[in-house]
């Protein structure tokens, strides 16, 4: 494999054009996360982003963006990334271990990898579903699909929307807003939600907000930040910040004003986005991997994604594999909350020894 490493700002116009062409030609790479604009937005605020150009640098066949910490790599954006993989032309010759080695890495971890990329198949720990709403035939066709599935709660959500309208004010959705003040409010709501639910607050790191702000400022046909706002009268009850590329909208950062929680404003906003999708050229809404109940009840299909690691260190690979097995078993016992702290310390200690 011929691999040339670049900092994103070193990529030439022809590189970005080739990257874009490969992404648009491969249906499995439709997500905005595979667009060069996403990598460039992260690289603008983080110095650790690199791109491996595979093949002749003047005529590349694949691109592999990643973040580096010494000899350890992870996907660009870290926890922000809901789809990961190699942007490769169909038929391009590459393999995962040679690619990781050629990037000067000992390990590359992933948690939302396209399971369809066969080159990584031997490195999966497990696979999961990344749900989506198929809207290419319009809202009513999507609604009919939900009825057939038997888990449709769309009617209940829309009833709450009518109740919100009666009790607060007319409900309307602004599909594409560029209001920075709304984005700031959304980030505040989302951080508060993370704290309430004891989930890592990604917005505690300033670079995360900077990436989102940069993406919102980018508005083109191939890639755009998509800030949606749900109103009831003059009140903003919910908002969502996502990314849009060639008709695929990624559902990324939704949140709502807790004062209106009884009306399920987050679910209502997703339903209203689905209803407005066709008029705005949106043919699919990707919800991202996750076990949230609303995703299971709203989805019309899913894409398999994988969690795992390409680890070139034999001892470290065995230690980490054993840790994963132990962690999964621990989750199923009554002692999981008590043992979480000691288990984490043990993992760090054994990993340090294995990685020396």
Tab-separated table of C-alpha atoms in Angstrom:
chain	number	residue	atom	x	y	z
A	1	UNK	CA	0.000	0.000	0.000
A	2	UNK	CA	1.235	3.463	-0.896
A	3	UNK	CA	0.268	5.821	1.948
A	4	UNK	CA	1.073	9.518	2.192
A	5	UNK	CA	0.179	11.427	5.348
A	6	UNK	CA	-1.110	14.983	5.175
A	7	UNK	CA	-2.317	17.545	7.631
A	8	UNK	CA	-5.774	18.527	6.327
A	9	UNK	CA	-4.638	22.055	5.469
A	10	UNK	CA	-1.961	20.490	3.224
A	11	UNK	CA	-4.507	18.688	1.061
A	12	UNK	CA	-4.625	20.124	-2.437
A	13	UNK	CA	-7.769	21.035	-4.333
A	14	UNK	CA	-7.445	17.876	-6.439
A	15	UNK	CA	-7.315	15.760	-3.258
A	16	UNK	CA	-10.541	17.288	-1.962
A	17	UNK	CA	-12.168	16.840	-5.356
A	18	UNK	CA	-11.162	13.153	-5.469
A	19	UNK	CA	-12.387	12.642	-1.898
A	20	UNK	CA	-15.718	14.260	-2.727
A	21	UNK	CA	-16.110	12.213	-5.926
A	22	UNK	CA	-15.449	8.915	-4.132
A	23	UNK	CA	-17.880	9.806	-1.340
A	24	UNK	CA	-20.675	10.730	-3.728
A	25	UNK	CA	-20.187	7.610	-5.863
A	26	UNK	CA	-20.462	5.132	-2.967
A	27	UNK	CA	-23.953	4.796	-1.408
A	28	UNK	CA	-22.551	3.387	1.848
A	29	UNK	CA	-20.587	6.638	2.311
A	30	UNK	CA	-23.610	8.945	2.095
A	31	UNK	CA	-23.312	10.251	5.641
A	32	UNK	CA	-22.067	13.834	6.084
A	33	UNK	CA	-19.411	12.410	8.413
A	34	UNK	CA	-17.615	11.079	5.329
A	35	UNK	CA	-17.447	14.492	3.684
A	36	UNK	CA	-14.064	16.281	3.619
A	37	UNK	CA	-15.781	19.357	5.055
A	38	UNK	CA	-16.410	17.539	8.347
A	39	UNK	CA	-12.746	16.579	8.709
A	40	UNK	CA	-11.649	20.092	7.789
A	41	UNK	CA	-14.008	21.613	10.387
A	42	UNK	CA	-12.533	19.442	13.153
A	43	UNK	CA	-8.977	20.040	11.937
A	44	UNK	CA	-9.528	23.805	12.092
A	45	UNK	CA	-9.766	23.608	15.893
A	46	UNK	CA	-7.688	20.494	16.670
A	47	UNK	CA	-4.007	20.040	15.730
A	48	UNK	CA	-4.071	16.221	15.955
A	49	UNK	CA	-6.062	15.486	12.775
A	50	UNK	CA	-4.289	13.759	9.876
A	51	UNK	CA	-5.403	12.260	6.575
A	52	UNK	CA	-3.829	9.199	4.979
A	53	UNK	CA	-4.007	9.416	1.186
A	54	UNK	CA	-3.912	5.887	-0.208
A	55	UNK	CA	-2.546	5.198	-3.677
A	56	UNK	CA	-0.726	7.619	-5.951
A	57	UNK	CA	-0.896	11.029	-4.184
A	58	UNK	CA	-1.777	12.566	-7.555
A	59	UNK	CA	-4.518	10.008	-8.186
A	60	UNK	CA	-5.687	8.622	-4.809
A	61	UNK	CA	-8.060	5.680	-4.456
A	62	UNK	CA	-8.903	6.137	-0.780
A	63	UNK	CA	-8.718	8.529	2.173
A	64	UNK	CA	-8.424	7.678	5.859
A	65	UNK	CA	-8.894	10.628	8.241
A	66	UNK	CA	-7.980	10.099	11.901
A	67	UNK	CA	-6.851	11.800	15.091
A	68	UNK	CA	-3.450	10.916	16.510
A	69	UNK	CA	-2.225	10.695	20.096
A	70	UNK	CA	1.310	9.354	19.820
A	71	UNK	CA	0.918	5.955	18.167
A	72	UNK	CA	-2.773	5.635	19.074
A	73	UNK	CA	-5.468	6.746	16.650
A	74	UNK	CA	-9.187	7.336	16.808
A	75	UNK	CA	-11.860	8.647	14.412
A	76	UNK	CA	-11.975	12.326	13.573
A	77	UNK	CA	-14.192	14.102	16.082
A	78	UNK	CA	-13.990	11.322	18.674
A	79	UNK	CA	-17.354	11.129	20.458
A	80	UNK	CA	-18.857	13.488	17.877
A	81	UNK	CA	-18.436	10.910	15.115
A	82	UNK	CA	-21.481	8.734	14.377
A	83	UNK	CA	-20.075	7.111	11.209
A	84	UNK	CA	-16.498	5.994	10.632
A	85	UNK	CA	-14.478	4.206	8.005
A	86	UNK	CA	-12.252	4.573	4.976
A	87	UNK	CA	-13.456	6.708	2.085
A	88	UNK	CA	-12.465	4.251	-0.642
A	89	UNK	CA	-13.366	3.866	-4.287
A	90	UNK	CA	-15.071	0.611	-5.203
A	91	UNK	CA	-12.439	-2.031	-5.942
A	92	UNK	CA	-9.622	-0.093	-4.273
A	93	UNK	CA	-6.963	-2.383	-2.774
A	94	UNK	CA	-6.245	-1.775	0.907
A	95	UNK	CA	-6.181	-3.692	4.175
A	96	UNK	CA	-6.736	-2.479	7.713
A	97	UNK	CA	-3.494	-3.608	9.370
A	98	UNK	CA	-1.228	-2.293	6.611
A	99	UNK	CA	-3.107	0.987	6.604
A	100	UNK	CA	-2.810	1.475	10.381
A	101	UNK	CA	0.874	0.531	10.265
A	102	UNK	CA	1.468	2.832	7.306
A	103	UNK	CA	-0.016	5.715	9.309
A	104	UNK	CA	2.598	5.175	12.018
A	105	UNK	CA	-0.032	3.932	14.474
A	106	UNK	CA	-0.031	0.931	16.780
A	107	UNK	CA	-3.782	0.995	17.280
A	108	UNK	CA	-6.899	2.584	15.803
A	109	UNK	CA	-10.091	2.325	17.861
A	110	UNK	CA	-13.572	2.691	16.382
A	111	UNK	CA	-17.125	2.668	17.736
A	112	UNK	CA	-19.342	3.617	14.757
A	113	UNK	CA	-17.521	1.866	11.913
A	114	UNK	CA	-19.412	0.857	8.793
A	115	UNK	CA	-19.742	-2.893	9.333
A	116	UNK	CA	-19.969	-3.347	5.564
A	117	UNK	CA	-16.279	-2.493	5.158
A	118	UNK	CA	-14.991	-6.074	4.951
A	119	UNK	CA	-11.363	-5.123	5.568
A	120	UNK	CA	-12.219	-4.458	9.213
A	121	UNK	CA	-14.378	-7.534	9.745
A	122	UNK	CA	-11.786	-9.406	11.832
A	123	UNK	CA	-11.421	-6.459	14.202
A	124	UNK	CA	-15.065	-6.092	15.293
A	125	UNK	CA	-15.886	-6.684	18.944
A	126	UNK	CA	-19.598	-6.409	18.243
A	127	UNK	CA	-21.988	-4.798	15.807
A	128	UNK	CA	-24.956	-2.573	16.491
A	129	UNK	CA	-27.724	-0.863	14.520
A	130	UNK	CA	-27.669	2.771	13.441
A	131	UNK	CA	-31.354	3.600	12.768
A	132	UNK	CA	-32.685	5.912	10.079
A	133	UNK	CA	-35.946	7.314	8.738
A	134	UNK	CA	-36.451	6.574	5.040
A	135	UNK	CA	-38.283	9.554	3.533
A	136	UNK	CA	-37.460	9.323	-0.167
A	137	UNK	CA	-41.114	8.496	-0.973
A	138	UNK	CA	-42.501	11.175	1.349
A	139	UNK	CA	-43.938	11.392	4.835
A	140	UNK	CA	-47.075	9.340	4.230
A	141	UNK	CA	-45.049	6.422	2.843
A	142	UNK	CA	-42.809	6.590	5.909
A	143	UNK	CA	-45.888	6.690	8.127
A	144	UNK	CA	-47.312	3.616	6.411
A	145	UNK	CA	-44.046	1.757	7.050
A	146	UNK	CA	-44.328	2.517	10.763
A	147	UNK	CA	-47.917	1.249	10.863
A	148	UNK	CA	-46.805	-2.048	9.350
A	149	UNK	CA	-44.009	-2.375	11.923
A	150	UNK	CA	-46.491	-2.314	14.801
A	151	UNK	CA	-44.339	0.008	16.951
A	152	UNK	CA	-45.596	3.315	15.614
A	153	UNK	CA	-45.927	6.070	18.199
A	154	UNK	CA	-46.104	8.841	15.623
A	155	UNK	CA	-49.829	9.388	16.184
A	156	UNK	CA	-49.271	9.866	19.926
A	157	UNK	CA	-46.462	12.345	19.231
A	158	UNK	CA	-48.595	14.366	16.823
A	159	UNK	CA	-51.438	14.400	19.364
A	160	UNK	CA	-49.063	15.982	21.857
A	161	UNK	CA	-48.192	18.519	19.195
A	162	UNK	CA	-51.859	19.480	18.854
A	163	UNK	CA	-52.097	19.757	22.641
A	164	UNK	CA	-49.003	22.005	22.657
A	165	UNK	CA	-50.658	24.180	20.046
A	166	UNK	CA	-53.867	24.503	22.087
A	167	UNK	CA	-52.131	25.226	25.372
A	168	UNK	CA	-49.090	27.297	24.342
A	169	UNK	CA	-49.439	28.578	20.792
A	170	UNK	CA	-49.258	27.706	17.081
A	171	UNK	CA	-46.614	25.055	16.379
A	172	UNK	CA	-44.227	25.734	13.527
A	173	UNK	CA	-40.885	24.337	12.440
A	174	UNK	CA	-38.048	26.343	10.957
A	175	UNK	CA	-36.092	23.659	9.110
A	176	UNK	CA	-32.981	25.708	8.297
A	177	UNK	CA	-31.923	28.491	10.638
A	178	UNK	CA	-28.534	30.187	10.880
A	179	UNK	CA	-29.290	32.016	14.141
A	180	UNK	CA	-26.176	31.783	16.340
A	181	UNK	CA	-28.222	32.731	19.423
A	182	UNK	CA	-30.462	29.683	18.928
A	183	UNK	CA	-27.391	27.458	18.557
A	184	UNK	CA	-25.988	28.856	21.811
A	185	UNK	CA	-29.265	28.104	23.599
A	186	UNK	CA	-29.321	24.589	22.158
A	187	UNK	CA	-25.783	23.923	23.419
A	188	UNK	CA	-26.785	25.140	26.903
A	189	UNK	CA	-29.822	22.831	26.896
A	190	UNK	CA	-27.738	19.905	25.652
A	191	UNK	CA	-25.042	20.374	28.305
A	192	UNK	CA	-27.716	20.500	31.002
A	193	UNK	CA	-29.277	17.328	29.569
A	194	UNK	CA	-25.912	15.529	29.648
A	195	UNK	CA	-25.447	16.506	33.298
A	196	UNK	CA	-28.982	15.402	34.235
A	197	UNK	CA	-28.524	12.031	32.611
A	198	UNK	CA	-24.905	11.616	33.796
A	199	UNK	CA	-23.585	11.320	30.268
A	200	UNK	CA	-20.239	12.823	29.269
A	201	UNK	CA	-20.814	16.453	28.325
A	202	UNK	CA	-19.008	16.827	25.002
A	203	UNK	CA	-19.644	20.566	25.131
A	204	UNK	CA	-17.529	20.849	28.275
A	205	UNK	CA	-14.668	21.033	25.764
A	206	UNK	CA	-14.670	24.363	23.945
A	207	UNK	CA	-13.423	22.798	20.694
A	208	UNK	CA	-16.695	20.866	20.342
A	209	UNK	CA	-18.775	24.043	20.251
A	210	UNK	CA	-16.267	25.586	17.835
A	211	UNK	CA	-16.648	22.644	15.439
A	212	UNK	CA	-20.439	22.892	15.558
A	213	UNK	CA	-20.291	26.663	14.989
A	214	UNK	CA	-17.994	26.195	11.985
A	215	UNK	CA	-20.284	23.563	10.515
A	216	UNK	CA	-23.331	25.795	10.905
A	217	UNK	CA	-21.459	28.563	9.081
A	218	UNK	CA	-20.764	26.202	6.165
A	219	UNK	CA	-23.690	26.207	3.752
A	220	UNK	CA	-23.281	24.458	0.389
A	221	UNK	CA	-25.145	21.813	-1.605
A	222	UNK	CA	-22.628	19.098	-0.793
A	223	UNK	CA	-22.347	19.864	2.930
A	224	UNK	CA	-24.191	22.172	5.307
A	225	UNK	CA	-24.887	22.677	8.956
A	226	UNK	CA	-28.618	22.264	9.577
A	227	UNK	CA	-30.066	24.027	12.615
A	228	UNK	CA	-33.793	23.359	13.053
A	229	UNK	CA	-36.052	25.160	15.523
A	230	UNK	CA	-39.498	24.168	16.818
A	231	UNK	CA	-41.725	26.998	18.044
A	232	UNK	CA	-44.992	27.083	19.959
A	233	UNK	CA	-46.231	30.613	19.545
A	234	UNK	CA	-43.216	32.794	20.311
A	235	UNK	CA	-41.561	30.145	22.490
A	236	UNK	CA	-38.651	28.026	21.280
A	237	UNK	CA	-39.526	24.614	22.680
A	238	UNK	CA	-36.889	22.460	20.917
A	239	UNK	CA	-33.939	22.740	18.571
A	240	UNK	CA	-31.647	20.407	16.676
A	241	UNK	CA	-28.206	20.860	15.141
A	242	UNK	CA	-27.300	18.389	12.434
A	243	UNK	CA	-25.451	18.054	9.155
A	244	UNK	CA	-26.902	17.736	5.668
A	245	UNK	CA	-25.250	16.299	2.572
A	246	UNK	CA	-26.984	15.470	-0.715
A	247	UNK	CA	-30.344	14.760	0.902
A	248	UNK	CA	-29.043	12.903	3.982
A	249	UNK	CA	-29.657	14.726	7.264
A	250	UNK	CA	-27.789	13.476	10.299
A	251	UNK	CA	-29.734	13.807	13.566
A	252	UNK	CA	-26.883	14.954	15.806
A	253	UNK	CA	-27.598	17.305	18.721
A	254	UNK	CA	-31.310	17.568	19.610
A	255	UNK	CA	-32.529	19.116	22.847
A	256	UNK	CA	-35.480	21.030	24.268
A	257	UNK	CA	-36.711	23.422	26.920
A	258	UNK	CA	-37.567	21.243	29.922
A	259	UNK	CA	-40.524	23.512	30.746
A	260	UNK	CA	-42.325	21.859	27.836
A	261	UNK	CA	-41.211	18.289	28.552
A	262	UNK	CA	-44.779	17.001	28.934
A	263	UNK	CA	-45.323	17.574	25.200
A	264	UNK	CA	-42.311	15.426	24.130
A	265	UNK	CA	-40.862	18.345	22.136
A	266	UNK	CA	-37.787	16.430	20.953
A	267	UNK	CA	-39.874	13.652	19.420
A	268	UNK	CA	-42.299	16.195	18.040
A	269	UNK	CA	-39.464	18.054	16.326
A	270	UNK	CA	-38.254	14.831	14.699
A	271	UNK	CA	-41.793	14.084	13.508
A	272	UNK	CA	-42.182	17.594	12.082
A	273	UNK	CA	-38.787	17.335	10.379
A	274	UNK	CA	-39.894	14.070	8.800
A	275	UNK	CA	-43.112	15.740	7.613
A	276	UNK	CA	-41.174	18.666	6.096
A	277	UNK	CA	-38.330	16.562	4.690
A	278	UNK	CA	-39.451	16.069	1.100
A	279	UNK	CA	-40.155	19.782	0.601
A	280	UNK	CA	-36.572	20.510	1.653
A	281	UNK	CA	-34.870	17.811	-0.410
A	282	UNK	CA	-34.246	15.498	2.559
A	283	UNK	CA	-34.614	11.821	1.666
A	284	UNK	CA	-33.232	10.220	4.816
A	285	UNK	CA	-32.711	11.202	8.440
A	286	UNK	CA	-29.930	9.230	10.125
A	287	UNK	CA	-30.489	8.913	13.875
A	288	UNK	CA	-27.095	7.473	14.795
A	289	UNK	CA	-26.286	4.432	16.889
A	290	UNK	CA	-27.986	4.333	20.276
A	291	UNK	CA	-30.492	2.447	22.398
A	292	UNK	CA	-32.917	5.313	22.959
A	293	UNK	CA	-36.517	4.128	22.830
A	294	UNK	CA	-37.651	6.867	20.443
A	295	UNK	CA	-35.158	5.669	17.832
A	296	UNK	CA	-36.527	2.131	17.902
A	297	UNK	CA	-40.084	3.468	17.591
A	298	UNK	CA	-39.304	5.969	14.820
A	299	UNK	CA	-36.924	4.023	12.573
A	300	UNK	CA	-37.849	2.547	9.235
A	301	UNK	CA	-34.485	0.840	8.739
A	302	UNK	CA	-30.946	0.652	10.097
A	303	UNK	CA	-27.305	0.435	9.031
A	304	UNK	CA	-24.974	-2.007	10.842
A	305	UNK	CA	-22.031	-0.332	12.565
A	306	UNK	CA	-19.217	-1.943	14.527
A	307	UNK	CA	-17.249	-1.357	17.713
A	308	UNK	CA	-13.694	-2.614	17.899
A	309	UNK	CA	-10.029	-1.918	17.356
A	310	UNK	CA	-7.246	-2.551	14.875
A	311	UNK	CA	-4.481	-3.237	17.383
A	312	UNK	CA	-1.045	-4.260	16.139
A	313	UNK	CA	0.266	-5.069	19.664
A	314	UNK	CA	-0.352	-8.755	20.516
A	315	UNK	CA	-0.245	-8.416	24.324
A	316	UNK	CA	-2.308	-5.248	24.382
A	317	UNK	CA	-4.849	-6.854	22.053
A	318	UNK	CA	-5.307	-9.804	24.429
A	319	UNK	CA	-5.585	-7.553	27.497
A	320	UNK	CA	-8.177	-5.319	25.885
A	321	UNK	CA	-10.187	-8.281	24.541
A	322	UNK	CA	-10.281	-9.759	28.038
A	323	UNK	CA	-11.369	-6.419	29.464
A	324	UNK	CA	-14.272	-6.209	27.042
A	325	UNK	CA	-15.490	-9.686	27.981
A	326	UNK	CA	-15.214	-8.875	31.701
A	327	UNK	CA	-16.970	-5.550	31.295
A	328	UNK	CA	-19.913	-7.092	29.453
A	329	UNK	CA	-20.287	-9.735	32.170
A	330	UNK	CA	-20.031	-7.072	34.882
A	331	UNK	CA	-22.875	-5.109	33.315
A	332	UNK	CA	-25.190	-8.058	33.931
A	333	UNK	CA	-24.476	-8.361	37.665
A	334	UNK	CA	-25.954	-6.459	40.659
A	335	UNK	CA	-22.397	-5.354	41.555
A	336	UNK	CA	-21.857	-3.339	38.384
A	337	UNK	CA	-22.114	0.092	40.046
A	338	UNK	CA	-19.851	-0.897	42.982
A	339	UNK	CA	-17.201	-2.524	40.802
A	340	UNK	CA	-17.089	0.162	38.114
A	341	UNK	CA	-14.348	2.253	39.770
A	342	UNK	CA	-11.936	-0.583	40.712
A	343	UNK	CA	-12.481	-2.232	37.329
A	344	UNK	CA	-11.573	0.982	35.543
A	345	UNK	CA	-8.359	1.316	37.581
A	346	UNK	CA	-7.457	-2.318	36.869
A	347	UNK	CA	-8.011	-1.786	33.143
A	348	UNK	CA	-5.772	1.267	33.122
A	349	UNK	CA	-3.020	-0.509	35.032
A	350	UNK	CA	-3.013	-3.658	32.911
A	351	UNK	CA	-3.283	-1.644	29.720
A	352	UNK	CA	-0.297	0.489	30.738
A	353	UNK	CA	1.784	-2.618	31.319
A	354	UNK	CA	0.689	-4.189	28.050
A	355	UNK	CA	1.339	-1.067	26.003
A	356	UNK	CA	4.881	-0.457	27.299
